[in-house]
């Protein structure tokens, strides 16, 4: 895995891709005259395309997934050995890797106790939504069915999770959506003027942004609201970390109105922010935690919904009622490859001290981006946590007018030409797809971080002069 290939002519692969593959998040018209990019192999932080060009991957597989890097032989062996023993059995029964990983996972999540296996983040979130709805009928006479979600947050691509989608371009043209999903305001201090809170800052703004959630609850009626679903750090909506004071107030509000708190860790989970889970940065005690991408670093498809014993007990309280338990199944939640890969993935993170490396390299990257902000006036804000960072580009720092997204994409394209893959918010917020996104693997070195930010420096200079 060094960028050299046994088969040099991949033209038939390119043509097969062009003729038959429907790519994700991609307008295909240009592929009628241009070759699709095919990633052939990867090692560590780097991948090679069909032309043998090497790229430093600063987005962990494009969507924040390959946390421990490419080419991990020990994970591949763990998956192989497990598949030879037992590849699958529906999760109506248990499995050895499923039980072992659940135990190891819960050990990292004080206060949580139960693991429900699924195959994607969207599905994991939908399971939590269904539990909230069933609890509403079991405990509250069908009243507490409303699920609050936050502007700019993203929870998946199924119709139910899009009903909780705070990114209007992602949900456009896919409605009508499920009822009783209610939006609350975002908590982005850089754009606090959009909330009418321009006079507040820091902890005062954080508390006020959380108070805005309470205002929605009171408007809707607390007796109708069952859950609040939030990302610990908003991902595709602009890489947004809530300011001080926000999470403490959110927790108070949920307790005050008997509202279940659902933290969506699909992106932040398993090390991305420098702790095992993003919510652990803020002292939150959630009722549901969902995760997917980094759970097995992309070596197998796996997602999980984790909850408390208190929630779990609600679904086993009346054996005489055949409708009282959680009547749900995830077909590929019974695959054993996922937990087998996840066990080894977790071992690597622990043995290689990758949580600390994430913190250290995240600090280095943040400082590098701050230095670029001093040099390039088009950078209006730098934010994030650990190795999950964003740089928002603006055409005017004073007005915070978002940069034209074609120019933002030109920066991404320039970095790609340099052999560095970065990301940008894409079809998320109307007129707000202007944030460069960075999520290199947790194994990143100082040289890797500097190469990424050097590429951005050069790209900004060429695109904006």
Short mmCIF file of C-alpha atoms in Angstrom, two decimals:
data_model
loop_
_atom_site.label_atom_id
_atom_site.label_comp_id
_atom_site.label_asym_id
_atom_site.label_seq_id
_atom_site.Cartn_x
_atom_site.Cartn_y
_atom_site.Cartn_z
CA UNK A 1 0.00 0.00 0.00
CA UNK A 2 2.46 2.59 -1.21
CA UNK A 3 0.76 4.01 -4.27
CA UNK A 4 2.07 1.42 -6.71
CA UNK A 5 -0.49 -0.83 -8.35
CA UNK A 6 -0.30 -4.34 -9.74
CA UNK A 7 -2.68 -3.29 -12.49
CA UNK A 8 -1.57 -0.13 -14.27
CA UNK A 9 -4.48 0.28 -16.70
CA UNK A 10 -7.63 1.16 -14.80
CA UNK A 11 -9.45 2.67 -17.77
CA UNK A 12 -12.11 -0.06 -17.65
CA UNK A 13 -12.78 0.75 -13.99
CA UNK A 14 -13.17 4.44 -14.82
CA UNK A 15 -15.61 3.65 -17.61
CA UNK A 16 -17.58 1.24 -15.44
CA UNK A 17 -17.85 3.94 -12.80
CA UNK A 18 -18.94 6.54 -15.34
CA UNK A 19 -21.56 4.20 -16.78
CA UNK A 20 -23.04 2.73 -13.61
CA UNK A 21 -22.17 4.46 -10.35
CA UNK A 22 -24.48 7.03 -8.80
CA UNK A 23 -22.12 8.98 -6.55
CA UNK A 24 -23.13 10.70 -3.34
CA UNK A 25 -23.44 14.50 -3.10
CA UNK A 26 -22.34 14.95 -6.70
CA UNK A 27 -23.73 16.58 -9.83
CA UNK A 28 -22.95 14.04 -12.55
CA UNK A 29 -23.22 16.21 -15.67
CA UNK A 30 -19.47 17.06 -15.63
CA UNK A 31 -18.64 13.33 -15.61
CA UNK A 32 -19.97 13.04 -19.13
CA UNK A 33 -16.76 14.69 -20.29
CA UNK A 34 -14.45 14.31 -17.27
CA UNK A 35 -13.21 11.22 -15.49
CA UNK A 36 -14.65 10.43 -12.07
CA UNK A 37 -12.09 10.31 -9.29
CA UNK A 38 -11.52 6.78 -8.04
CA UNK A 39 -9.60 6.23 -4.82
CA UNK A 40 -7.63 3.03 -5.30
CA UNK A 41 -5.84 2.52 -2.00
CA UNK A 42 -4.81 4.17 1.23
CA UNK A 43 -2.11 3.97 3.86
CA UNK A 44 -2.02 5.97 7.06
CA UNK A 45 -3.09 9.52 6.23
CA UNK A 46 -2.70 9.18 2.47
CA UNK A 47 -4.71 7.84 -0.45
CA UNK A 48 -3.94 7.31 -4.12
CA UNK A 49 -6.25 7.81 -7.08
CA UNK A 50 -6.52 5.88 -10.35
CA UNK A 51 -3.70 7.95 -11.85
CA UNK A 52 -1.34 7.11 -9.00
CA UNK A 53 -1.51 10.63 -7.55
CA UNK A 54 -0.95 10.77 -3.80
CA UNK A 55 -3.26 12.85 -1.60
CA UNK A 56 -3.06 13.76 2.07
CA UNK A 57 -6.57 13.12 3.36
CA UNK A 58 -7.65 15.91 5.73
CA UNK A 59 -11.28 14.75 5.91
CA UNK A 60 -10.84 11.10 6.99
CA UNK A 61 -12.47 9.44 4.01
CA UNK A 62 -14.42 12.49 2.87
CA UNK A 63 -16.99 12.44 5.67
CA UNK A 64 -15.14 12.28 9.01
CA UNK A 65 -14.92 8.49 9.27
CA UNK A 66 -11.44 6.91 9.07
CA UNK A 67 -10.32 7.96 12.56
CA UNK A 68 -7.34 5.59 12.88
CA UNK A 69 -6.13 5.92 9.29
CA UNK A 70 -5.95 3.53 6.35
CA UNK A 71 -4.31 0.13 6.06
CA UNK A 72 -4.76 -1.15 9.62
CA UNK A 73 -3.91 -4.82 9.20
CA UNK A 74 -5.00 -5.74 12.72
CA UNK A 75 -8.55 -4.49 12.11
CA UNK A 76 -8.73 -6.33 8.79
CA UNK A 77 -7.54 -9.52 10.49
CA UNK A 78 -10.07 -9.15 13.30
CA UNK A 79 -12.87 -8.81 10.76
CA UNK A 80 -11.60 -11.75 8.68
CA UNK A 81 -11.31 -14.05 11.68
CA UNK A 82 -14.77 -13.14 12.92
CA UNK A 83 -16.42 -13.58 9.52
CA UNK A 84 -14.91 -17.03 9.19
CA UNK A 85 -16.38 -17.97 12.57
CA UNK A 86 -19.78 -16.24 12.23
CA UNK A 87 -20.61 -13.50 9.75
CA UNK A 88 -24.16 -12.79 10.80
CA UNK A 89 -27.09 -13.67 12.94
CA UNK A 90 -30.05 -11.38 13.57
CA UNK A 91 -29.69 -9.40 16.76
CA UNK A 92 -32.65 -11.23 18.22
CA UNK A 93 -29.75 -13.33 19.54
CA UNK A 94 -26.38 -12.11 20.75
CA UNK A 95 -22.88 -12.54 19.36
CA UNK A 96 -19.45 -12.65 20.94
CA UNK A 97 -18.08 -9.44 19.37
CA UNK A 98 -21.40 -7.65 19.90
CA UNK A 99 -21.37 -8.42 23.61
CA UNK A 100 -17.68 -7.63 24.10
CA UNK A 101 -17.79 -4.32 22.24
CA UNK A 102 -20.94 -3.26 24.09
CA UNK A 103 -19.17 -3.87 27.40
CA UNK A 104 -16.08 -1.93 26.30
CA UNK A 105 -18.18 0.91 24.93
CA UNK A 106 -20.30 1.29 28.05
CA UNK A 107 -17.10 1.39 30.11
CA UNK A 108 -16.28 4.64 28.25
CA UNK A 109 -19.74 6.12 28.86
CA UNK A 110 -20.54 6.47 32.58
CA UNK A 111 -24.29 6.66 33.15
CA UNK A 112 -25.16 4.76 29.97
CA UNK A 113 -25.87 1.04 29.95
CA UNK A 114 -27.60 -0.35 26.83
CA UNK A 115 -26.40 -0.69 23.23
CA UNK A 116 -28.69 -1.10 20.21
CA UNK A 117 -26.82 -2.07 17.00
CA UNK A 118 -27.75 -0.63 13.61
CA UNK A 119 -25.88 -0.06 10.35
CA UNK A 120 -25.87 3.75 9.84
CA UNK A 121 -26.05 6.98 11.76
CA UNK A 122 -29.38 7.85 10.17
CA UNK A 123 -30.82 4.55 11.33
CA UNK A 124 -29.41 4.93 14.84
CA UNK A 125 -31.03 8.35 15.17
CA UNK A 126 -34.32 7.05 13.86
CA UNK A 127 -34.31 4.28 16.48
CA UNK A 128 -34.00 6.92 19.20
CA UNK A 129 -36.84 8.92 17.64
CA UNK A 130 -39.04 5.81 17.63
CA UNK A 131 -38.24 5.14 21.27
CA UNK A 132 -39.21 8.70 22.17
CA UNK A 133 -42.51 8.31 20.35
CA UNK A 134 -43.25 4.95 21.96
CA UNK A 135 -42.45 6.35 25.41
CA UNK A 136 -44.90 9.16 24.70
CA UNK A 137 -47.65 6.61 24.15
CA UNK A 138 -46.61 4.31 27.01
CA UNK A 139 -46.12 6.97 29.67
CA UNK A 140 -47.77 10.22 28.60
CA UNK A 141 -51.02 9.29 26.89
CA UNK A 142 -49.53 9.98 23.44
CA UNK A 143 -48.84 13.65 24.23
CA UNK A 144 -45.05 14.05 24.48
CA UNK A 145 -44.36 13.19 20.85
CA UNK A 146 -42.58 16.37 19.76
CA UNK A 147 -38.85 16.14 19.09
CA UNK A 148 -36.87 19.38 19.06
CA UNK A 149 -33.88 19.76 16.75
CA UNK A 150 -31.50 22.65 16.17
CA UNK A 151 -31.05 24.94 13.20
CA UNK A 152 -27.91 23.92 11.23
CA UNK A 153 -27.71 20.44 12.82
CA UNK A 154 -27.93 17.28 10.70
CA UNK A 155 -29.16 13.90 11.85
CA UNK A 156 -29.44 11.78 8.71
CA UNK A 157 -30.93 11.25 5.29
CA UNK A 158 -34.02 9.14 5.93
CA UNK A 159 -37.36 10.93 5.80
CA UNK A 160 -37.67 10.78 9.59
CA UNK A 161 -34.20 12.14 10.25
CA UNK A 162 -34.64 14.81 7.58
CA UNK A 163 -37.75 15.82 9.52
CA UNK A 164 -35.21 16.75 12.20
CA UNK A 165 -32.90 18.34 9.67
CA UNK A 166 -31.69 21.85 10.40
CA UNK A 167 -30.08 22.27 6.98
CA UNK A 168 -32.66 23.57 4.55
CA UNK A 169 -30.76 22.75 1.35
CA UNK A 170 -30.38 19.12 2.41
CA UNK A 171 -34.11 18.77 3.06
CA UNK A 172 -35.37 20.86 0.13
CA UNK A 173 -37.61 18.96 -2.35
CA UNK A 174 -37.83 15.85 -0.14
CA UNK A 175 -40.94 16.73 1.88
CA UNK A 176 -43.54 16.47 3.18
CA UNK A 177 -41.93 15.34 6.40
CA UNK A 178 -43.06 13.62 9.58
CA UNK A 179 -45.04 15.78 12.01
CA UNK A 180 -44.04 16.98 15.48
CA UNK A 181 -40.42 17.80 14.71
CA UNK A 182 -39.80 21.35 15.90
CA UNK A 183 -36.76 23.54 15.18
CA UNK A 184 -34.90 25.57 17.80
CA UNK A 185 -32.33 28.33 17.07
CA UNK A 186 -28.63 27.66 16.50
CA UNK A 187 -25.95 28.60 19.04
CA UNK A 188 -23.31 30.03 16.71
CA UNK A 189 -21.75 33.04 18.38
CA UNK A 190 -20.11 34.25 15.17
CA UNK A 191 -23.60 34.76 13.71
CA UNK A 192 -25.34 35.85 16.91
CA UNK A 193 -26.67 38.90 15.05
CA UNK A 194 -28.96 36.52 13.16
CA UNK A 195 -30.57 35.72 16.53
CA UNK A 196 -30.88 39.33 17.63
CA UNK A 197 -28.24 38.73 20.32
CA UNK A 198 -25.41 40.86 18.96
CA UNK A 199 -24.95 42.61 22.33
CA UNK A 200 -24.15 39.31 24.12
CA UNK A 201 -20.91 37.32 24.10
CA UNK A 202 -19.30 34.32 25.74
CA UNK A 203 -21.21 32.69 28.56
CA UNK A 204 -23.98 35.29 28.45
CA UNK A 205 -24.65 34.42 24.81
CA UNK A 206 -24.39 30.70 25.53
CA UNK A 207 -27.08 30.89 28.21
CA UNK A 208 -29.27 33.09 26.04
CA UNK A 209 -28.98 30.68 23.10
CA UNK A 210 -30.10 27.86 25.40
CA UNK A 211 -32.90 30.01 26.79
CA UNK A 212 -34.16 30.30 23.21
CA UNK A 213 -34.78 26.54 23.35
CA UNK A 214 -36.88 27.02 26.47
CA UNK A 215 -38.92 29.66 24.67
CA UNK A 216 -39.78 27.11 21.97
CA UNK A 217 -40.72 24.52 24.62
CA UNK A 218 -43.05 26.99 26.32
CA UNK A 219 -44.59 27.97 22.99
CA UNK A 220 -45.23 24.36 22.01
CA UNK A 221 -46.26 23.28 25.51
CA UNK A 222 -43.87 21.29 27.72
CA UNK A 223 -46.43 18.51 28.02
CA UNK A 224 -46.07 17.90 24.25
CA UNK A 225 -42.24 17.82 24.01
CA UNK A 226 -40.57 14.43 24.43
CA UNK A 227 -36.94 14.96 23.40
CA UNK A 228 -34.27 17.41 22.32
CA UNK A 229 -31.77 16.16 19.72
CA UNK A 230 -28.45 18.02 19.33
CA UNK A 231 -24.97 17.51 17.90
CA UNK A 232 -22.25 18.21 20.50
CA UNK A 233 -20.38 20.10 17.78
CA UNK A 234 -22.48 20.91 14.73
CA UNK A 235 -20.80 19.26 11.73
CA UNK A 236 -22.00 19.95 8.18
CA UNK A 237 -23.88 23.04 9.31
CA UNK A 238 -20.62 24.92 9.77
CA UNK A 239 -18.48 23.19 12.46
CA UNK A 240 -20.05 25.03 15.41
CA UNK A 241 -19.01 24.62 19.03
CA UNK A 242 -21.47 26.04 21.56
CA UNK A 243 -20.10 28.77 23.85
CA UNK A 244 -19.64 28.41 27.60
CA UNK A 245 -22.86 28.26 29.56
CA UNK A 246 -24.89 26.65 26.80
CA UNK A 247 -24.77 22.98 27.72
CA UNK A 248 -25.30 23.47 31.44
CA UNK A 249 -28.44 25.46 30.69
CA UNK A 250 -29.63 22.88 28.13
CA UNK A 251 -29.33 20.16 30.77
CA UNK A 252 -31.29 22.26 33.27
CA UNK A 253 -34.07 22.88 30.75
CA UNK A 254 -34.40 19.18 29.88
CA UNK A 255 -34.66 18.22 33.54
CA UNK A 256 -37.11 21.04 34.28
CA UNK A 257 -39.58 19.93 31.61
CA UNK A 258 -39.01 16.14 31.70
CA UNK A 259 -37.47 16.11 28.21
CA UNK A 260 -35.13 13.35 27.06
CA UNK A 261 -31.75 14.60 25.81
CA UNK A 262 -30.48 12.89 22.65
CA UNK A 263 -26.87 13.64 21.68
CA UNK A 264 -25.98 12.79 18.08
CA UNK A 265 -22.32 11.70 18.11
CA UNK A 266 -22.30 10.27 14.57
CA UNK A 267 -19.42 12.62 13.67
CA UNK A 268 -17.92 13.52 17.07
CA UNK A 269 -17.97 10.06 18.62
CA UNK A 270 -14.97 7.82 19.28
CA UNK A 271 -12.23 10.38 19.61
CA UNK A 272 -12.86 13.11 17.07
CA UNK A 273 -12.89 15.95 19.62
CA UNK A 274 -10.14 14.56 21.89
CA UNK A 275 -12.45 12.70 24.29
CA UNK A 276 -14.22 9.43 23.58
CA UNK A 277 -17.40 11.39 22.93
CA UNK A 278 -17.99 15.04 22.25
CA UNK A 279 -20.60 15.42 24.96
CA UNK A 280 -17.96 14.47 27.53
CA UNK A 281 -16.23 17.79 26.83
CA UNK A 282 -19.20 19.60 28.39
CA UNK A 283 -20.36 17.54 31.37
CA UNK A 284 -23.64 16.47 29.75
CA UNK A 285 -25.65 13.49 30.99
CA UNK A 286 -27.67 12.37 27.95
CA UNK A 287 -30.53 9.88 27.74
CA UNK A 288 -29.61 8.75 24.21
CA UNK A 289 -26.26 8.81 22.41
CA UNK A 290 -25.99 7.81 18.77
CA UNK A 291 -22.75 7.14 16.89
CA UNK A 292 -21.52 5.69 13.61
CA UNK A 293 -18.61 6.95 11.49
CA UNK A 294 -15.61 6.56 13.78
CA UNK A 295 -16.93 3.52 15.65
CA UNK A 296 -14.98 1.21 13.34
CA UNK A 297 -13.12 3.87 11.33
CA UNK A 298 -14.89 2.74 8.15
CA UNK A 299 -13.47 -0.79 8.23
CA UNK A 300 -17.00 -2.15 8.60
CA UNK A 301 -20.48 -0.65 8.58
CA UNK A 302 -21.67 -0.17 12.14
CA UNK A 303 -23.73 2.32 14.13
CA UNK A 304 -25.15 2.15 17.62
CA UNK A 305 -27.79 3.82 19.74
CA UNK A 306 -26.82 3.86 23.42
CA UNK A 307 -29.23 4.66 26.21
CA UNK A 308 -29.65 4.50 29.97
CA UNK A 309 -31.07 1.73 32.10
CA UNK A 310 -33.93 4.07 33.01
CA UNK A 311 -34.98 4.33 29.35
CA UNK A 312 -34.39 0.61 28.80
CA UNK A 313 -36.62 -0.29 31.75
CA UNK A 314 -39.56 1.52 30.14
CA UNK A 315 -39.68 -1.18 27.48
CA UNK A 316 -39.82 -4.19 29.77
CA UNK A 317 -42.23 -2.98 32.44
CA UNK A 318 -45.36 -4.90 31.39
CA UNK A 319 -44.90 -8.46 30.12
CA UNK A 320 -48.67 -8.88 29.84
CA UNK A 321 -48.79 -6.23 27.11
CA UNK A 322 -47.50 -7.62 23.78
CA UNK A 323 -47.03 -4.06 22.50
CA UNK A 324 -44.95 -2.79 25.42
CA UNK A 325 -41.44 -3.70 24.23
CA UNK A 326 -39.44 -2.01 21.45
CA UNK A 327 -40.81 -3.79 18.39
CA UNK A 328 -37.99 -2.97 16.04
CA UNK A 329 -35.13 -4.64 14.17
CA UNK A 330 -32.15 -3.55 12.12
CA UNK A 331 -31.20 -6.29 9.67
CA UNK A 332 -27.53 -5.41 9.43
CA UNK A 333 -27.38 -4.66 13.15
CA UNK A 334 -26.76 -8.42 13.29
CA UNK A 335 -23.51 -8.27 11.31
CA UNK A 336 -20.52 -9.30 13.40
CA UNK A 337 -17.89 -7.52 11.29
CA UNK A 338 -18.85 -4.13 12.76
CA UNK A 339 -18.30 -4.87 16.45
CA UNK A 340 -15.22 -6.98 15.65
CA UNK A 341 -13.69 -4.01 13.84
CA UNK A 342 -14.87 -1.63 16.56
CA UNK A 343 -13.13 -3.60 19.31
CA UNK A 344 -9.80 -3.40 17.52
CA UNK A 345 -10.40 0.23 16.55
CA UNK A 346 -10.89 1.09 20.22
CA UNK A 347 -7.73 -0.81 21.20
CA UNK A 348 -5.68 1.16 18.68
CA UNK A 349 -6.99 4.48 19.98
CA UNK A 350 -6.09 3.48 23.53
CA UNK A 351 -2.71 1.86 22.86
CA UNK A 352 -1.50 4.66 20.58
CA UNK A 353 -2.83 7.40 22.88
CA UNK A 354 -4.76 8.93 20.00
CA UNK A 355 -7.13 10.95 22.18
CA UNK A 356 -4.17 12.97 23.45
CA UNK A 357 -2.74 13.19 19.94
CA UNK A 358 -6.09 14.47 18.71
CA UNK A 359 -6.02 17.21 21.34
CA UNK A 360 -2.40 18.13 20.64
CA UNK A 361 -2.70 18.14 16.86
CA UNK A 362 -6.08 19.85 17.06
CA UNK A 363 -4.48 22.67 19.04
CA UNK A 364 -1.71 22.91 16.46
CA UNK A 365 -4.15 23.05 13.57
CA UNK A 366 -6.32 25.62 15.35
CA UNK A 367 -3.26 27.81 15.93
CA UNK A 368 -2.20 27.40 12.29
CA UNK A 369 -5.65 28.40 11.08
CA UNK A 370 -5.67 31.38 13.42
CA UNK A 371 -2.37 32.47 11.89
CA UNK A 372 -3.90 32.15 8.44
CA UNK A 373 -6.81 34.32 9.59
CA UNK A 374 -4.34 37.06 10.44
CA UNK A 375 -2.84 36.75 6.96
CA UNK A 376 -5.99 36.28 4.88
CA UNK A 377 -8.87 38.68 5.49
CA UNK A 378 -11.31 36.27 3.84
CA UNK A 379 -11.19 34.06 6.94
CA UNK A 380 -13.84 35.46 9.25
CA UNK A 381 -13.83 32.82 11.96
CA UNK A 382 -11.96 29.68 13.05
CA UNK A 383 -13.76 27.23 15.33
CA UNK A 384 -14.16 23.61 16.39
CA UNK A 385 -12.81 21.06 18.85
CA UNK A 386 -9.94 18.59 18.59
CA UNK A 387 -9.33 17.45 15.02
CA UNK A 388 -12.73 18.73 13.95
CA UNK A 389 -12.25 22.30 12.77
CA UNK A 390 -13.77 24.84 10.42
CA UNK A 391 -12.70 28.14 8.86
CA UNK A 392 -15.57 30.33 7.69
CA UNK A 393 -14.82 32.44 4.62
CA UNK A 394 -16.44 35.86 4.23
CA UNK A 395 -16.31 38.59 1.62
CA UNK A 396 -16.42 41.29 4.32
CA UNK A 397 -15.30 40.80 7.90
CA UNK A 398 -17.27 43.78 9.14
CA UNK A 399 -20.63 42.62 7.78
CA UNK A 400 -19.75 38.90 7.89
CA UNK A 401 -21.17 38.53 4.40
CA UNK A 402 -20.60 34.88 3.43
CA UNK A 403 -18.09 34.23 0.67
CA UNK A 404 -19.53 33.09 -2.67
CA UNK A 405 -19.54 29.30 -2.46
CA UNK A 406 -17.98 28.97 -5.91
CA UNK A 407 -14.88 30.66 -4.53
CA UNK A 408 -15.00 28.45 -1.44
CA UNK A 409 -15.09 25.42 -3.72
CA UNK A 410 -12.21 26.92 -5.71
CA UNK A 411 -10.12 26.80 -2.53
CA UNK A 412 -11.05 23.14 -2.06
CA UNK A 413 -10.15 22.41 -5.70
CA UNK A 414 -6.80 24.20 -5.40
CA UNK A 415 -5.92 22.12 -2.33
CA UNK A 416 -6.91 18.97 -4.23
CA UNK A 417 -4.57 19.98 -7.05
CA UNK A 418 -1.82 20.29 -4.45
CA UNK A 419 -2.55 16.77 -3.24
CA UNK A 420 -4.43 17.73 -0.06
CA UNK A 421 -8.10 16.80 0.35
CA UNK A 422 -10.11 19.23 2.48
CA UNK A 423 -13.86 19.71 2.76
CA UNK A 424 -16.42 22.50 2.71
CA UNK A 425 -20.04 22.80 3.78
CA UNK A 426 -22.03 21.50 0.84
CA UNK A 427 -25.73 21.98 0.00
CA UNK A 428 -26.42 22.62 3.67
CA UNK A 429 -27.52 26.16 4.54
CA UNK A 430 -28.82 28.49 1.80
CA UNK A 431 -26.20 31.17 1.13
CA UNK A 432 -24.12 29.78 4.00
CA UNK A 433 -22.06 27.05 2.33
CA UNK A 434 -18.90 28.98 3.08
CA UNK A 435 -16.99 27.03 5.74
CA UNK A 436 -13.85 25.03 5.01
CA UNK A 437 -13.93 21.75 6.98
CA UNK A 438 -11.02 19.78 8.41
CA UNK A 439 -11.09 16.39 10.12
CA UNK A 440 -7.78 14.58 9.60
CA UNK A 441 -7.32 11.16 11.16
CA UNK A 442 -6.43 11.01 14.84
CA UNK A 443 -2.98 9.72 13.85
CA UNK A 444 -2.02 13.04 12.21
CA UNK A 445 1.50 14.31 12.87
CA UNK A 446 2.73 17.88 13.14
CA UNK A 447 4.11 17.60 9.61
CA UNK A 448 0.70 16.43 8.34
CA UNK A 449 -1.06 19.36 10.02
CA UNK A 450 1.43 21.85 8.62
CA UNK A 451 1.09 20.39 5.13
CA UNK A 452 -2.69 20.80 5.30
CA UNK A 453 -2.61 24.40 6.47
CA UNK A 454 0.22 25.27 4.05
CA UNK A 455 -1.99 24.00 1.22
CA UNK A 456 -4.87 26.17 2.44
CA UNK A 457 -2.52 29.16 2.68
CA UNK A 458 -1.44 28.72 -0.92
CA UNK A 459 -4.98 28.13 -2.14
CA UNK A 460 -6.32 31.26 -0.44
CA UNK A 461 -3.53 33.29 -1.96
CA UNK A 462 -4.23 32.03 -5.46
CA UNK A 463 -8.02 32.25 -5.28
CA UNK A 464 -8.25 35.63 -3.56
CA UNK A 465 -4.93 37.24 -4.39
#
